[in-house]
PDB file of C-alpha atoms in Angstrom:
ATOM      1  CA  MET A 213      99.210 102.813 136.227  1.00  0.00           C
ATOM      2  CA  LYS A 214      96.311 100.356 136.118  1.00  0.00           C
ATOM      3  CA  ASN A 215      93.919 102.835 134.718  1.00  0.00           C
ATOM      4  CA  ARG A 216      96.906 104.300 131.675  1.00  0.00           C
ATOM      5  CA  LYS A 217      95.529 105.806 128.411  1.00  0.00           C
ATOM      6  CA  ARG A 218      96.875 105.921 125.331  1.00  0.00           C
ATOM      7  CA  VAL A 219      97.852 108.791 124.408  1.00  0.00           C
ATOM      8  CA  VAL A 220      97.535 108.398 120.838  1.00  0.00           C
ATOM      9  CA  PHE A 221      98.617 111.528 117.825  1.00  0.00           C
ATOM     10  CA  ILE A 222      98.982 109.028 114.749  1.00  0.00           C
ATOM     11  CA  ASP A 223      96.507 105.476 115.012  1.00  0.00           C
ATOM     12  CA  GLY A 224      97.884 102.579 112.830  1.00  0.00           C
ATOM     13  CA  LYS A 225      96.969  99.448 112.706  1.00  0.00           C
ATOM     14  CA  ARG A 226     100.158  97.734 114.449  1.00  0.00           C
ATOM     15  CA  LEU A 227     101.297 101.292 115.689  1.00  0.00           C
ATOM     16  CA  TYR A 228     100.751 104.980 116.512  1.00  0.00           C
ATOM     17  CA  LEU A 229     102.628 108.270 116.761  1.00  0.00           C
ATOM     18  CA  ARG A 230     102.727 110.088 120.328  1.00  0.00           C
ATOM     19  CA  PRO A 231     104.888 112.733 121.378  1.00  0.00           C
ATOM     20  CA  PRO A 232     107.802 111.805 123.386  1.00  0.00           C
ATOM     21  CA  GLN A 233     108.416 112.030 127.356  1.00  0.00           C
ATOM     22  CA  GLU A 234     109.985 112.533 129.197  1.00  0.00           C
ATOM     23  CA  SER A 235     109.822 108.923 130.088  1.00  0.00           C
ATOM     24  CA  ASP A 236     111.262 107.838 126.263  1.00  0.00           C
ATOM     25  CA  LEU A 237     114.779 109.429 127.259  1.00  0.00           C
ATOM     26  CA  PRO A 238     116.538 107.116 128.507  1.00  0.00           C
ATOM     27  CA  LEU A 239     115.690 104.988 125.357  1.00  0.00           C
ATOM     28  CA  PHE A 240     116.488 107.901 123.120  1.00  0.00           C
ATOM     29  CA  VAL A 241     120.137 107.710 124.791  1.00  0.00           C
ATOM     30  CA  ARG A 242     120.372 103.944 124.344  1.00  0.00           C
ATOM     31  CA  TRP A 243     119.130 102.951 121.092  1.00  0.00           C
ATOM     32  CA  PHE A 244     121.077 107.101 119.874  1.00  0.00           C
ATOM     33  CA  ASN A 245     124.392 105.617 121.448  1.00  0.00           C
ATOM     34  CA  ASN A 246     124.205 102.270 119.808  1.00  0.00           C
ATOM     35  CA  PRO A 247     127.135 101.946 116.733  1.00  0.00           C
ATOM     36  CA  GLU A 248     124.584  99.824 114.618  1.00  0.00           C
ATOM     37  CA  ILE A 249     122.242 103.539 114.580  1.00  0.00           C
ATOM     38  CA  ARG A 250     124.700 105.547 115.184  1.00  0.00           C
ATOM     39  CA  VAL A 251     126.214 104.826 111.913  1.00  0.00           C
ATOM     40  CA  PHE A 252     123.032 106.432 110.374  1.00  0.00           C
ATOM     41  CA  LEU A 253     122.932 109.759 111.815  1.00  0.00           C
ATOM     42  CA  GLY A 254     125.031 112.732 112.333  1.00  0.00           C
ATOM     43  CA  GLN A 255     125.622 112.377 115.770  1.00  0.00           C
ATOM     44  CA  THR A 256     129.249 112.441 116.778  1.00  0.00           C
ATOM     45  CA  HIS A 257     129.480 112.887 120.207  1.00  0.00           C
ATOM     46  CA  PRO A 258     127.783 110.595 122.955  1.00  0.00           C
ATOM     47  CA  MET A 259     124.150 111.231 123.922  1.00  0.00           C
ATOM     48  CA  THR A 260     123.769 111.887 127.775  1.00  0.00           C
ATOM     49  CA  GLU A 261     119.984 112.025 129.689  1.00  0.00           C
ATOM     50  CA  TRP A 262     121.021 116.262 129.410  1.00  0.00           C
ATOM     51  CA  SER A 263     121.553 116.770 126.288  1.00  0.00           C
ATOM     52  CA  GLU A 264     117.829 114.937 125.263  1.00  0.00           C
ATOM     53  CA  ARG A 265     116.578 116.780 127.660  1.00  0.00           C
ATOM     54  CA  LYS A 266     116.963 119.826 126.848  1.00  0.00           C
ATOM     55  CA  TRP A 267     116.261 118.578 123.126  1.00  0.00           C
ATOM     56  CA  LEU A 268     112.690 118.232 124.612  1.00  0.00           C
ATOM     57  CA  GLU A 269     112.818 121.082 126.114  1.00  0.00           C
ATOM     58  CA  ARG A 270     114.151 123.423 122.775  1.00  0.00           C
ATOM     59  CA  LEU A 271     111.459 120.592 120.474  1.00  0.00           C
ATOM     60  CA  ALA A 272     108.700 122.133 122.539  1.00  0.00           C
ATOM     61  CA  GLU A 273     109.408 125.625 120.972  1.00  0.00           C
ATOM     62  CA  LYS A 274     109.848 124.641 117.809  1.00  0.00           C
ATOM     63  CA  GLY A 275     107.310 125.659 115.241  1.00  0.00           C
ATOM     64  CA  ASN A 276     109.049 123.387 112.103  1.00  0.00           C
ATOM     65  CA  ASP A 277     109.849 120.273 113.955  1.00  0.00           C
ATOM     66  CA  VAL A 278     107.580 118.190 114.762  1.00  0.00           C
ATOM     67  CA  VAL A 279     109.578 114.226 116.214  1.00  0.00           C
ATOM     68  CA  LEU A 280     106.632 111.512 117.281  1.00  0.00           C
ATOM     69  CA  VAL A 281     108.255 107.941 119.116  1.00  0.00           C
ATOM     70  CA  ILE A 282     106.873 104.912 117.333  1.00  0.00           C
ATOM     71  CA  VAL A 283     104.887 102.516 119.503  1.00  0.00           C
ATOM     72  CA  LEU A 284     103.594  98.939 119.001  1.00  0.00           C
ATOM     73  CA  LYS A 285     100.591  98.309 120.687  1.00  0.00           C
ATOM     74  CA  GLY A 286     100.007  95.203 123.195  1.00  0.00           C
ATOM     75  CA  LYS A 287      96.541  94.456 123.716  1.00  0.00           C
ATOM     76  CA  MET A 288      96.486  96.163 127.401  1.00  0.00           C
ATOM     77  CA  PRO A 289      98.445 100.106 127.106  1.00  0.00           C
ATOM     78  CA  LYS A 290     100.131  99.364 129.527  1.00  0.00           C
ATOM     79  CA  GLN A 291     101.791  96.492 127.395  1.00  0.00           C
ATOM     80  CA  ASP A 292     102.604  99.314 124.578  1.00  0.00           C
ATOM     81  CA  ARG A 293     105.868  98.971 123.620  1.00  0.00           C
ATOM     82  CA  PRO A 294     108.246 102.364 122.061  1.00  0.00           C
ATOM     83  CA  ILE A 295     110.177 101.000 119.039  1.00  0.00           C
ATOM     84  CA  GLY A 296     112.123 104.166 117.883  1.00  0.00           C
ATOM     85  CA  THR A 297     111.001 107.615 116.688  1.00  0.00           C
ATOM     86  CA  MET A 298     108.953 109.528 113.518  1.00  0.00           C
ATOM     87  CA  GLY A 299     109.665 113.250 111.914  1.00  0.00           C
ATOM     88  CA  LEU A 300     109.039 115.770 110.068  1.00  0.00           C
ATOM     89  CA  HIS A 301     111.812 118.317 109.908  1.00  0.00           C
ATOM     90  CA  GLY A 302     112.266 122.001 108.496  1.00  0.00           C
ATOM     91  CA  ILE A 303     108.632 122.418 107.823  1.00  0.00           C
ATOM     92  CA  ASP A 304     108.277 124.826 105.069  1.00  0.00           C
ATOM     93  CA  HIS A 305     104.560 126.080 104.991  1.00  0.00           C
ATOM     94  CA  LYS A 306     104.896 128.467 102.125  1.00  0.00           C
ATOM     95  CA  ASN A 307     106.460 126.257 100.123  1.00  0.00           C
ATOM     96  CA  GLY A 308     104.664 122.946 101.705  1.00  0.00           C
ATOM     97  CA  LEU A 309     108.229 120.819 102.268  1.00  0.00           C
ATOM     98  CA  ALA A 310     109.231 118.771 105.107  1.00  0.00           C
ATOM     99  CA  THR A 311     112.545 116.742 105.277  1.00  0.00           C
ATOM    100  CA  THR A 312     111.238 112.898 107.043  1.00  0.00           C
ATOM    101  CA  GLY A 313     113.766 111.470 109.548  1.00  0.00           C
ATOM    102  CA  ALA A 314     113.392 107.568 111.183  1.00  0.00           C
ATOM    103  CA  ALA A 315     115.082 105.357 113.569  1.00  0.00           C
ATOM    104  CA  ILE A 316     114.019 102.335 114.827  1.00  0.00           C
ATOM    105  CA  GLY A 317     116.161 101.473 117.737  1.00  0.00           C
ATOM    106  CA  GLU A 318     114.882  98.455 119.360  1.00  0.00           C
ATOM    107  CA  SER A 319     116.707  95.710 117.088  1.00  0.00           C
ATOM    108  CA  ASP A 320     114.737  92.940 116.874  1.00  0.00           C
ATOM    109  CA  CYS A 321     112.220  95.460 115.816  1.00  0.00           C
ATOM    110  CA  GLN A 322     113.919  95.257 112.573  1.00  0.00           C
ATOM    111  CA  GLY A 323     113.427  94.201 109.306  1.00  0.00           C
ATOM    112  CA  ASP A 324     109.118  93.943 110.764  1.00  0.00           C
ATOM    113  CA  GLY A 325     107.693  96.191 108.797  1.00  0.00           C
ATOM    114  CA  TYR A 326     107.447  98.431 111.509  1.00  0.00           C
ATOM    115  CA  GLY A 327     109.391 101.682 109.561  1.00  0.00           C
ATOM    116  CA  PRO A 328     107.259 102.014 106.578  1.00  0.00           C
ATOM    117  CA  GLU A 329     104.225 101.879 108.674  1.00  0.00           C
ATOM    118  CA  ALA A 330     105.108 104.671 110.658  1.00  0.00           C
ATOM    119  CA  LYS A 331     106.153 106.085 107.318  1.00  0.00           C
ATOM    120  CA  MET A 332     102.796 105.898 105.884  1.00  0.00           C
ATOM    121  CA  ILE A 333     101.252 107.008 108.689  1.00  0.00           C
ATOM    122  CA  LEU A 334     103.057 110.621 108.822  1.00  0.00           C
ATOM    123  CA  LEU A 335     102.839 110.695 105.690  1.00  0.00           C
ATOM    124  CA  GLU A 336      99.006 110.703 105.560  1.00  0.00           C
ATOM    125  CA  TYR A 337      99.473 113.102 108.380  1.00  0.00           C
ATOM    126  CA  ALA A 338     102.021 115.929 106.239  1.00  0.00           C
ATOM    127  CA  PHE A 339      99.843 115.448 102.876  1.00  0.00           C
ATOM    128  CA  ASN A 340      96.070 115.690 104.497  1.00  0.00           C
ATOM    129  CA  THR A 341      96.456 118.111 108.202  1.00  0.00           C
ATOM    130  CA  LEU A 342      99.093 120.122 106.759  1.00  0.00           C
ATOM    131  CA  ASN A 343      98.298 120.192 103.290  1.00  0.00           C
ATOM    132  CA  LEU A 344     102.180 120.139 102.478  1.00  0.00           C
ATOM    133  CA  ARG A 345     103.062 118.704  98.935  1.00  0.00           C
ATOM    134  CA  LYS A 346     106.409 117.643  98.927  1.00  0.00           C
ATOM    135  CA  ILE A 347     108.761 115.583 101.515  1.00  0.00           C
ATOM    136  CA  TYR A 348     112.126 114.744 101.566  1.00  0.00           C
ATOM    137  CA  SER A 349     114.115 112.368 102.355  1.00  0.00           C
ATOM    138  CA  ARG A 350     118.142 112.461 102.797  1.00  0.00           C
ATOM    139  CA  VAL A 351     119.564 108.286 102.743  1.00  0.00           C
ATOM    140  CA  LEU A 352     123.496 107.267 103.231  1.00  0.00           C
ATOM    141  CA  ALA A 353     124.019 105.181 100.262  1.00  0.00           C
ATOM    142  CA  PHE A 354     125.057 102.287 102.112  1.00  0.00           C
ATOM    143  CA  ASN A 355     121.568 102.616 103.859  1.00  0.00           C
ATOM    144  CA  CYS A 356     119.614  99.802 102.055  1.00  0.00           C
ATOM    145  CA  ASN A 357     117.188  99.361 104.077  1.00  0.00           C
ATOM    146  CA  SER A 358     116.444 102.910 104.394  1.00  0.00           C
ATOM    147  CA  LEU A 359     116.358 103.159 101.413  1.00  0.00           C
ATOM    148  CA  LYS A 360     114.102 100.537 100.678  1.00  0.00           C
ATOM    149  CA  TYR A 361     111.390 101.128 102.836  1.00  0.00           C
ATOM    150  CA  SER A 362     111.257 104.841 101.556  1.00  0.00           C
ATOM    151  CA  GLU A 363     110.788 103.208  97.733  1.00  0.00           C
ATOM    152  CA  LYS A 364     107.976 100.833  99.188  1.00  0.00           C
ATOM    153  CA  CYS A 365     106.648 105.234 100.682  1.00  0.00           C
ATOM    154  CA  GLY A 366     106.868 106.536  97.462  1.00  0.00           C
ATOM    155  CA  TYR A 367     110.003 108.192  97.539  1.00  0.00           C
ATOM    156  CA  VAL A 368     111.985 108.672  94.085  1.00  0.00           C
ATOM    157  CA  LEU A 369     115.399 109.557  94.562  1.00  0.00           C
ATOM    158  CA  GLU A 370     116.013 113.335  93.168  1.00  0.00           C
ATOM    159  CA  ALA A 371     119.854 113.860  93.474  1.00  0.00           C
ATOM    160  CA  THR A 372     123.018 111.833  94.961  1.00  0.00           C
ATOM    161  CA  LEU A 373     125.566 114.155  96.575  1.00  0.00           C
ATOM    162  CA  PRO A 374     128.698 112.615  96.449  1.00  0.00           C
ATOM    163  CA  LYS A 375     130.945 111.785  99.241  1.00  0.00           C
ATOM    164  CA  HIS A 376     129.141 114.097 101.226  1.00  0.00           C
ATOM    165  CA  HIS A 377     129.153 112.090 104.710  1.00  0.00           C
ATOM    166  CA  PHE A 378     132.344 110.539 106.637  1.00  0.00           C
ATOM    167  CA  ARG A 379     131.371 107.448 107.876  1.00  0.00           C
ATOM    168  CA  MET A 380     133.485 104.791 109.040  1.00  0.00           C
ATOM    169  CA  GLY A 381     137.266 106.160 107.429  1.00  0.00           C
ATOM    170  CA  ARG A 382     135.648 107.064 103.995  1.00  0.00           C
ATOM    171  CA  TYR A 383     133.189 109.459 102.004  1.00  0.00           C
ATOM    172  CA  VAL A 384     129.988 107.848 101.148  1.00  0.00           C
ATOM    173  CA  ASP A 385     127.164 109.320  98.938  1.00  0.00           C
ATOM    174  CA  GLU A 386     124.307 110.538 100.640  1.00  0.00           C
ATOM    175  CA  HIS A 387     121.075 110.105  98.144  1.00  0.00           C
ATOM    176  CA  ILE A 388     118.014 112.423  98.613  1.00  0.00           C
ATOM    177  CA  LEU A 389     115.021 111.036  97.827  1.00  0.00           C
ATOM    178  CA  ALA A 390     111.116 113.224  97.418  1.00  0.00           C
ATOM    179  CA  VAL A 391     107.246 111.980  97.216  1.00  0.00           C
ATOM    180  CA  TYR A 392     104.632 114.229  95.818  1.00  0.00           C
ATOM    181  CA  ALA A 393     101.783 114.424  97.810  1.00  0.00           C
ATOM    182  CA  ASP A 394      99.760 113.179  94.487  1.00  0.00           C
ATOM    183  CA  SER A 395     101.738 110.304  93.803  1.00  0.00           C
ATOM    184  CA  TRP A 396     101.972 109.636  97.211  1.00  0.00           C
ATOM    185  CA  ARG A 397      98.056 109.362  96.958  1.00  0.00           C
ATOM    186  CA  MET A 398      97.901 106.818  94.525  1.00  0.00           C
ATOM    187  CA  LEU A 399      99.763 104.667  96.337  1.00  0.00           C
ATOM    188  CA  TRP A 400      97.660 105.456  99.482  1.00  0.00           C
ATOM    189  CA  LYS A 401      94.731 104.872  98.574  1.00  0.00           C
ATOM    190  CA  LYS A 402      96.020 100.860  97.448  1.00  0.00           C
ATOM    191  CA  THR A 403      97.817 100.361  99.958  1.00  0.00           C
ATOM    192  CA  LYS A 404      95.943 102.582 103.228  1.00  0.00           C
ATOM    193  CA  HIS A 405      94.584  99.112 104.511  1.00  0.00           C
ATOM    194  CA  LYS A 406      97.708  97.662 105.773  1.00  0.00           C
ATOM    195  CA  TYR A 407      98.404 101.083 107.669  1.00  0.00           C
ATOM    196  CA  LEU A 408      95.036 101.158 109.500  1.00  0.00           C
ATOM    197  CA  SER A 409      92.887  99.310 112.138  1.00  0.00           C
ATOM    198  CA  THR A 410      89.550 101.131 109.926  1.00  0.00           C
TER     199      THR A 410
END
């Protein structure tokens, strides 16, 4: 552990994104069973380490999903702290499409701008490495933080599905947002200094 080095897939200024590993499973179970986080997800049943292990095994076989762990940088690699997940789902290379999904699992890290930073460096990978052209985000109407930071990352509202999901005893709207590569690149040119260490 003394010589532990970072496994970095996408590097940012304050954080980086890396593939999930088995040691993350207890964190996932804690994060995604938390009622304050679960209300924004499609999950209705308790999550277990066993079910998450099976999910991790299947993830390696799927070619159209990229799921990464958001890790805050410490002064040394052993002080790095996983705080959530970020991913591209349903990647459609033929049409250049995907959908992003994200969760900041550590409550003391919510509202500190880590979501936009992780999303922006993920979009840089999506547009400039995978050559995708349009990325969706699906957000429940009452998830104001997600709506705000998606707009900060260049997403615009494309459609609203009225009373589409059942949450907290009532049906709620779902907003479908999207960001296009061309408009995102203009935003990235102006803002990348905030998100990259160099």
